[in-house]
GROMACS .gro file of C-alpha atoms in nm:
model
  237
    1UNK     CA    1   4.194   0.361   5.075
    2UNK     CA    2   4.062   0.114   4.821
    3UNK     CA    3   4.352  -0.099   4.697
    4UNK     CA    4   4.165  -0.369   4.502
    5UNK     CA    5   3.819  -0.479   4.396
    6UNK     CA    6   3.662  -0.785   4.241
    7UNK     CA    7   3.330  -0.769   4.058
    8UNK     CA    8   3.134  -1.094   4.032
    9UNK     CA    9   2.781  -1.196   3.934
   10UNK     CA   10   2.553  -1.331   4.204
   11UNK     CA   11   2.321  -1.600   4.064
   12UNK     CA   12   2.286  -1.900   4.299
   13UNK     CA   13   2.354  -2.105   3.984
   14UNK     CA   14   2.721  -2.025   4.040
   15UNK     CA   15   2.704  -2.292   4.311
   16UNK     CA   16   2.737  -2.617   4.113
   17UNK     CA   17   2.503  -2.809   4.343
   18UNK     CA   18   2.228  -2.554   4.276
   19UNK     CA   19   2.287  -2.564   3.901
   20UNK     CA   20   2.299  -2.946   3.905
   21UNK     CA   21   2.315  -3.076   3.548
   22UNK     CA   22   2.364  -2.727   3.408
   23UNK     CA   23   2.668  -2.659   3.626
   24UNK     CA   24   2.930  -2.680   3.344
   25UNK     CA   25   2.763  -2.385   3.168
   26UNK     CA   26   2.908  -2.146   3.428
   27UNK     CA   27   3.251  -2.307   3.467
   28UNK     CA   28   3.416  -2.015   3.286
   29UNK     CA   29   3.241  -1.765   3.512
   30UNK     CA   30   3.350  -1.955   3.824
   31UNK     CA   31   3.709  -1.964   3.702
   32UNK     CA   32   3.701  -1.588   3.634
   33UNK     CA   33   3.564  -1.525   3.985
   34UNK     CA   34   3.850  -1.727   4.131
   35UNK     CA   35   4.099  -1.517   3.934
   36UNK     CA   36   3.933  -1.195   4.053
   37UNK     CA   37   3.951  -1.307   4.416
   38UNK     CA   38   4.318  -1.382   4.363
   39UNK     CA   39   4.370  -1.013   4.282
   40UNK     CA   40   4.209  -0.924   4.617
   41UNK     CA   41   4.437  -1.163   4.804
   42UNK     CA   42   4.747  -1.027   4.630
   43UNK     CA   43   4.658  -0.675   4.746
   44UNK     CA   44   4.698  -0.779   5.112
   45UNK     CA   45   4.402  -0.576   5.239
   46UNK     CA   46   4.337  -0.492   5.602
   47UNK     CA   47   3.965  -0.558   5.552
   48UNK     CA   48   3.744  -0.705   5.279
   49UNK     CA   49   3.396  -0.558   5.241
   50UNK     CA   50   3.147  -0.762   5.039
   51UNK     CA   51   2.871  -0.555   4.878
   52UNK     CA   52   2.566  -0.700   4.706
   53UNK     CA   53   2.201  -0.635   4.623
   54UNK     CA   54   1.947  -0.710   4.894
   55UNK     CA   55   1.577  -0.691   4.958
   56UNK     CA   56   1.444  -0.482   5.245
   57UNK     CA   57   1.498  -0.760   5.501
   58UNK     CA   58   1.858  -0.817   5.394
   59UNK     CA   59   1.977  -0.458   5.369
   60UNK     CA   60   2.241  -0.317   5.598
   61UNK     CA   61   2.562  -0.454   5.743
   62UNK     CA   62   2.641  -0.817   5.816
   63UNK     CA   63   2.921  -0.914   6.054
   64UNK     CA   64   3.187  -1.171   5.981
   65UNK     CA   65   3.053  -1.515   6.059
   66UNK     CA   66   2.698  -1.444   5.939
   67UNK     CA   67   2.535  -1.750   5.791
   68UNK     CA   68   2.372  -1.779   5.452
   69UNK     CA   69   2.173  -2.059   5.293
   70UNK     CA   70   2.062  -2.195   4.956
   71UNK     CA   71   1.760  -2.380   5.095
   72UNK     CA   72   1.533  -2.146   4.903
   73UNK     CA   73   1.691  -2.279   4.585
   74UNK     CA   74   1.645  -2.645   4.671
   75UNK     CA   75   1.986  -2.706   4.824
   76UNK     CA   76   2.035  -2.784   5.192
   77UNK     CA   77   2.375  -2.619   5.215
   78UNK     CA   78   2.476  -2.342   5.454
   79UNK     CA   79   2.762  -2.096   5.409
   80UNK     CA   80   2.931  -1.848   5.637
   81UNK     CA   81   3.076  -1.504   5.563
   82UNK     CA   82   3.443  -1.545   5.650
   83UNK     CA   83   3.539  -1.688   5.988
   84UNK     CA   84   3.301  -1.813   6.254
   85UNK     CA   85   3.322  -1.536   6.512
   86UNK     CA   86   3.013  -1.630   6.710
   87UNK     CA   87   2.882  -1.272   6.683
   88UNK     CA   88   2.619  -1.309   6.412
   89UNK     CA   89   2.407  -1.607   6.515
   90UNK     CA   90   2.072  -1.434   6.459
   91UNK     CA   91   2.159  -1.265   6.129
   92UNK     CA   92   2.110  -1.413   5.781
   93UNK     CA   93   2.283  -1.317   5.458
   94UNK     CA   94   2.082  -1.211   5.153
   95UNK     CA   95   2.125  -1.444   4.852
   96UNK     CA   96   2.388  -1.226   4.681
   97UNK     CA   97   2.612  -1.230   4.987
   98UNK     CA   98   2.553  -1.603   5.032
   99UNK     CA   99   2.697  -1.653   4.684
  100UNK     CA  100   2.989  -1.430   4.782
  101UNK     CA  101   3.042  -1.635   5.099
  102UNK     CA  102   3.048  -1.951   4.887
  103UNK     CA  103   3.307  -1.797   4.651
  104UNK     CA  104   3.526  -1.694   4.944
  105UNK     CA  105   3.505  -2.039   5.103
  106UNK     CA  106   3.581  -2.201   4.766
  107UNK     CA  107   3.905  -2.003   4.747
  108UNK     CA  108   3.985  -2.053   5.117
  109UNK     CA  109   3.987  -1.679   5.191
  110UNK     CA  110   4.196  -1.612   5.504
  111UNK     CA  111   4.378  -1.291   5.416
  112UNK     CA  112   4.171  -1.030   5.603
  113UNK     CA  113   3.855  -0.991   5.810
  114UNK     CA  114   3.534  -0.989   5.606
  115UNK     CA  115   3.227  -0.769   5.641
  116UNK     CA  116   2.906  -0.771   5.438
  117UNK     CA  117   2.683  -0.490   5.315
  118UNK     CA  118   2.348  -0.540   5.146
  119UNK     CA  119   2.223  -0.247   4.939
  120UNK     CA  120   1.870  -0.198   4.815
  121UNK     CA  121   1.792  -0.154   4.446
  122UNK     CA  122   1.625   0.189   4.492
  123UNK     CA  123   1.932   0.346   4.657
  124UNK     CA  124   2.011   0.663   4.461
  125UNK     CA  125   2.345   0.703   4.287
  126UNK     CA  126   2.448   0.989   4.513
  127UNK     CA  127   2.387   0.782   4.823
  128UNK     CA  128   2.567   0.481   4.673
  129UNK     CA  129   2.870   0.697   4.608
  130UNK     CA  130   2.862   0.827   4.967
  131UNK     CA  131   2.848   0.473   5.102
  132UNK     CA  132   3.147   0.381   4.887
  133UNK     CA  133   3.348   0.679   5.008
  134UNK     CA  134   3.275   0.581   5.368
  135UNK     CA  135   3.395   0.226   5.302
  136UNK     CA  136   3.719   0.348   5.144
  137UNK     CA  137   3.829   0.525   5.462
  138UNK     CA  138   3.754   0.232   5.691
  139UNK     CA  139   4.116   0.115   5.686
  140UNK     CA  140   4.452   0.190   5.527
  141UNK     CA  141   4.405  -0.094   5.278
  142UNK     CA  142   4.047  -0.178   5.184
  143UNK     CA  143   3.935  -0.439   4.930
  144UNK     CA  144   3.586  -0.479   4.787
  145UNK     CA  145   3.406  -0.786   4.654
  146UNK     CA  146   3.114  -0.644   4.458
  147UNK     CA  147   2.829  -0.877   4.366
  148UNK     CA  148   2.558  -0.804   4.110
  149UNK     CA  149   2.415  -0.903   3.774
  150UNK     CA  150   2.368  -0.695   3.462
  151UNK     CA  151   2.039  -0.692   3.271
  152UNK     CA  152   1.790  -0.977   3.290
  153UNK     CA  153   1.647  -0.909   2.944
  154UNK     CA  154   1.898  -1.037   2.692
  155UNK     CA  155   1.688  -1.313   2.529
  156UNK     CA  156   1.327  -1.422   2.483
  157UNK     CA  157   1.369  -1.676   2.763
  158UNK     CA  158   1.536  -1.433   3.003
  159UNK     CA  159   1.362  -1.351   3.333
  160UNK     CA  160   1.261  -1.011   3.193
  161UNK     CA  161   1.195  -1.127   2.835
  162UNK     CA  162   1.385  -0.964   2.548
  163UNK     CA  163   1.450  -0.591   2.563
  164UNK     CA  164   1.653  -0.433   2.282
  165UNK     CA  165   1.809  -0.190   2.531
  166UNK     CA  166   1.965  -0.471   2.735
  167UNK     CA  167   2.263  -0.558   2.515
  168UNK     CA  168   2.386  -0.195   2.481
  169UNK     CA  169   2.339  -0.140   2.854
  170UNK     CA  170   2.537  -0.453   2.939
  171UNK     CA  171   2.809  -0.364   2.689
  172UNK     CA  172   2.860  -0.026   2.857
  173UNK     CA  173   2.860  -0.187   3.203
  174UNK     CA  174   3.122  -0.440   3.092
  175UNK     CA  175   3.332  -0.166   2.936
  176UNK     CA  176   3.312   0.054   3.246
  177UNK     CA  177   3.392  -0.230   3.485
  178UNK     CA  178   3.677  -0.352   3.267
  179UNK     CA  179   3.825  -0.003   3.243
  180UNK     CA  180   3.764   0.094   3.608
  181UNK     CA  181   3.571   0.390   3.470
  182UNK     CA  182   3.436   0.549   3.788
  183UNK     CA  183   3.253   0.832   3.610
  184UNK     CA  184   3.070   0.593   3.377
  185UNK     CA  185   2.955   0.377   3.667
  186UNK     CA  186   2.834   0.682   3.858
  187UNK     CA  187   2.638   0.788   3.549
  188UNK     CA  188   2.447   0.461   3.510
  189UNK     CA  189   2.075   0.527   3.469
  190UNK     CA  190   1.902   0.386   3.778
  191UNK     CA  191   1.559   0.382   3.615
  192UNK     CA  192   1.686   0.200   3.306
  193UNK     CA  193   1.876  -0.047   3.523
  194UNK     CA  194   1.554  -0.118   3.715
  195UNK     CA  195   1.355  -0.167   3.396
  196UNK     CA  196   1.621  -0.407   3.266
  197UNK     CA  197   1.631  -0.597   3.599
  198UNK     CA  198   2.002  -0.520   3.652
  199UNK     CA  199   2.063  -0.598   4.019
  200UNK     CA  200   2.423  -0.475   4.014
  201UNK     CA  201   2.363  -0.105   3.954
  202UNK     CA  202   2.370   0.009   4.318
  203UNK     CA  203   2.667  -0.214   4.422
  204UNK     CA  204   2.865  -0.094   4.119
  205UNK     CA  205   2.801   0.265   4.217
  206UNK     CA  206   2.916   0.189   4.572
  207UNK     CA  207   3.237   0.062   4.410
  208UNK     CA  208   3.262   0.383   4.209
  209UNK     CA  209   3.241   0.591   4.525
  210UNK     CA  210   3.504   0.381   4.701
  211UNK     CA  211   3.739   0.403   4.403
  212UNK     CA  212   3.735   0.781   4.363
  213UNK     CA  213   4.092   0.905   4.361
  214UNK     CA  214   4.239   0.557   4.413
  215UNK     CA  215   4.390   0.541   4.065
  216UNK     CA  216   4.304   0.174   4.012
  217UNK     CA  217   4.314   0.002   3.675
  218UNK     CA  218   4.064  -0.260   3.565
  219UNK     CA  219   4.058  -0.585   3.374
  220UNK     CA  220   3.750  -0.753   3.228
  221UNK     CA  221   3.775  -1.125   3.297
  222UNK     CA  222   3.437  -1.252   3.179
  223UNK     CA  223   3.121  -1.123   3.007
  224UNK     CA  224   2.834  -1.339   2.883
  225UNK     CA  225   2.461  -1.397   2.918
  226UNK     CA  226   2.417  -1.776   2.927
  227UNK     CA  227   2.061  -1.759   3.063
  228UNK     CA  228   1.962  -1.428   2.915
  229UNK     CA  229   2.109  -1.248   3.219
  230UNK     CA  230   2.427  -1.047   3.185
  231UNK     CA  231   2.714  -1.174   3.399
  232UNK     CA  232   3.034  -0.971   3.431
  233UNK     CA  233   3.357  -1.048   3.617
  234UNK     CA  234   3.625  -0.783   3.655
  235UNK     CA  235   3.924  -0.710   3.875
  236UNK     CA  236   4.058  -0.372   3.982
  237UNK     CA  237   4.403  -0.313   4.128
   0.00000   0.00000   0.00000
């Protein structure tokens, strides 16, 4: 059963060395992520599953110990998903799970084994919900760390330019994540999310599937769009 979840954004800019001189701009987001991970630790899970968006090559499961890298973003720094188990030498984390691995290392996660799951943007809502339900029955006490960004179209300088639909979409996402509103997350429009470059849609719907019947409450810890991309941090327990 799902006992806790943390929702965090996944831009590599969360890593201060990647952001360089702009690092202070996301200090509040980093602090909120730390608080959300604290909720996961307090839940004393038997397993932590990290879910994030992935391209075709990064989709599927990733064992504990899988390495990730920020070399593609100009930083020669490697990360590892949880403990070094020696079982994932040939695997590589997608960027979203590399950011998650960095967050876990930053908070010295040692409370439960960690597994990774990369989900592709086209995955239909029904399938996302099924994946979430399967995760929820993996152990007696399951925690989720869910990575993903809201729209990329909040300002003229955003990656997707300005789209007037972006702010209302992000507001509903933030409300649903803050309220642990499973039905609202399940109902997110996949086509609209794609048009608005919202990478978190599928991971959030995996969370919705995992949380069905769990009776969790939510708390919105952070919501902003400092680079024209919506970033949301929430904790469920």
